[in-house]
Amino acid sequence: MSLGYAKCFDPTGARYGIPTYPWRCVPDGYATRRQLRARGLRPGGQQVAAQALRPRFRRGPLVAYFYRLDCAKPVRPMTPAKRRALECANRARRTCPQCRTDAGYVIPTSLGVCVPCAYPDEQRAA
Ligand SMILES: [Zn+2]
């Protein structure tokens, strides 16, 4: 049995449990996960707030899930603690284990030490 247009329209959720609209007729204030992502947002733990149905011939309807924009949260906010941890990790990667100075660049793993420590003779000659 195919799904008529009228059955796709259930803004109170009486039929489906959540507000349901025909495809491309979802009101403002809702966004799919993908649309949230495009705005730098994520659902943020909220439940699916609405759905859109598109009837398909001899098949179940195509369903898209929508989240409330006003409940969405920014994608992974950088906390001060996280920022500090990152800075610390970066500093450790720049510090030469031999001369203990910040080389100003990430120590190449192929050398294991900063360039002056790896090639002391060449540095003196230069
Ligand atoms: Zn060094």
mmCIF file of C-alpha atoms in Angstrom, residues 57 64 87 115:
data_model
loop_
_atom_site.group_PDB
_atom_site.id
_atom_site.type_symbol
_atom_site.label_atom_id
_atom_site.label_comp_id
_atom_site.label_asym_id
_atom_site.label_seq_id
_atom_site.Cartn_x
_atom_site.Cartn_y
_atom_site.Cartn_z
ATOM 1 C CA PHE A 57 5.923 3.802 -5.387
ATOM 2 C CA ALA A 64 14.602 12.127 6.824
ATOM 3 C CA GLU A 87 49.825 23.143 23.475
ATOM 4 C CA VAL A 115 68.959 19.310 13.529
#
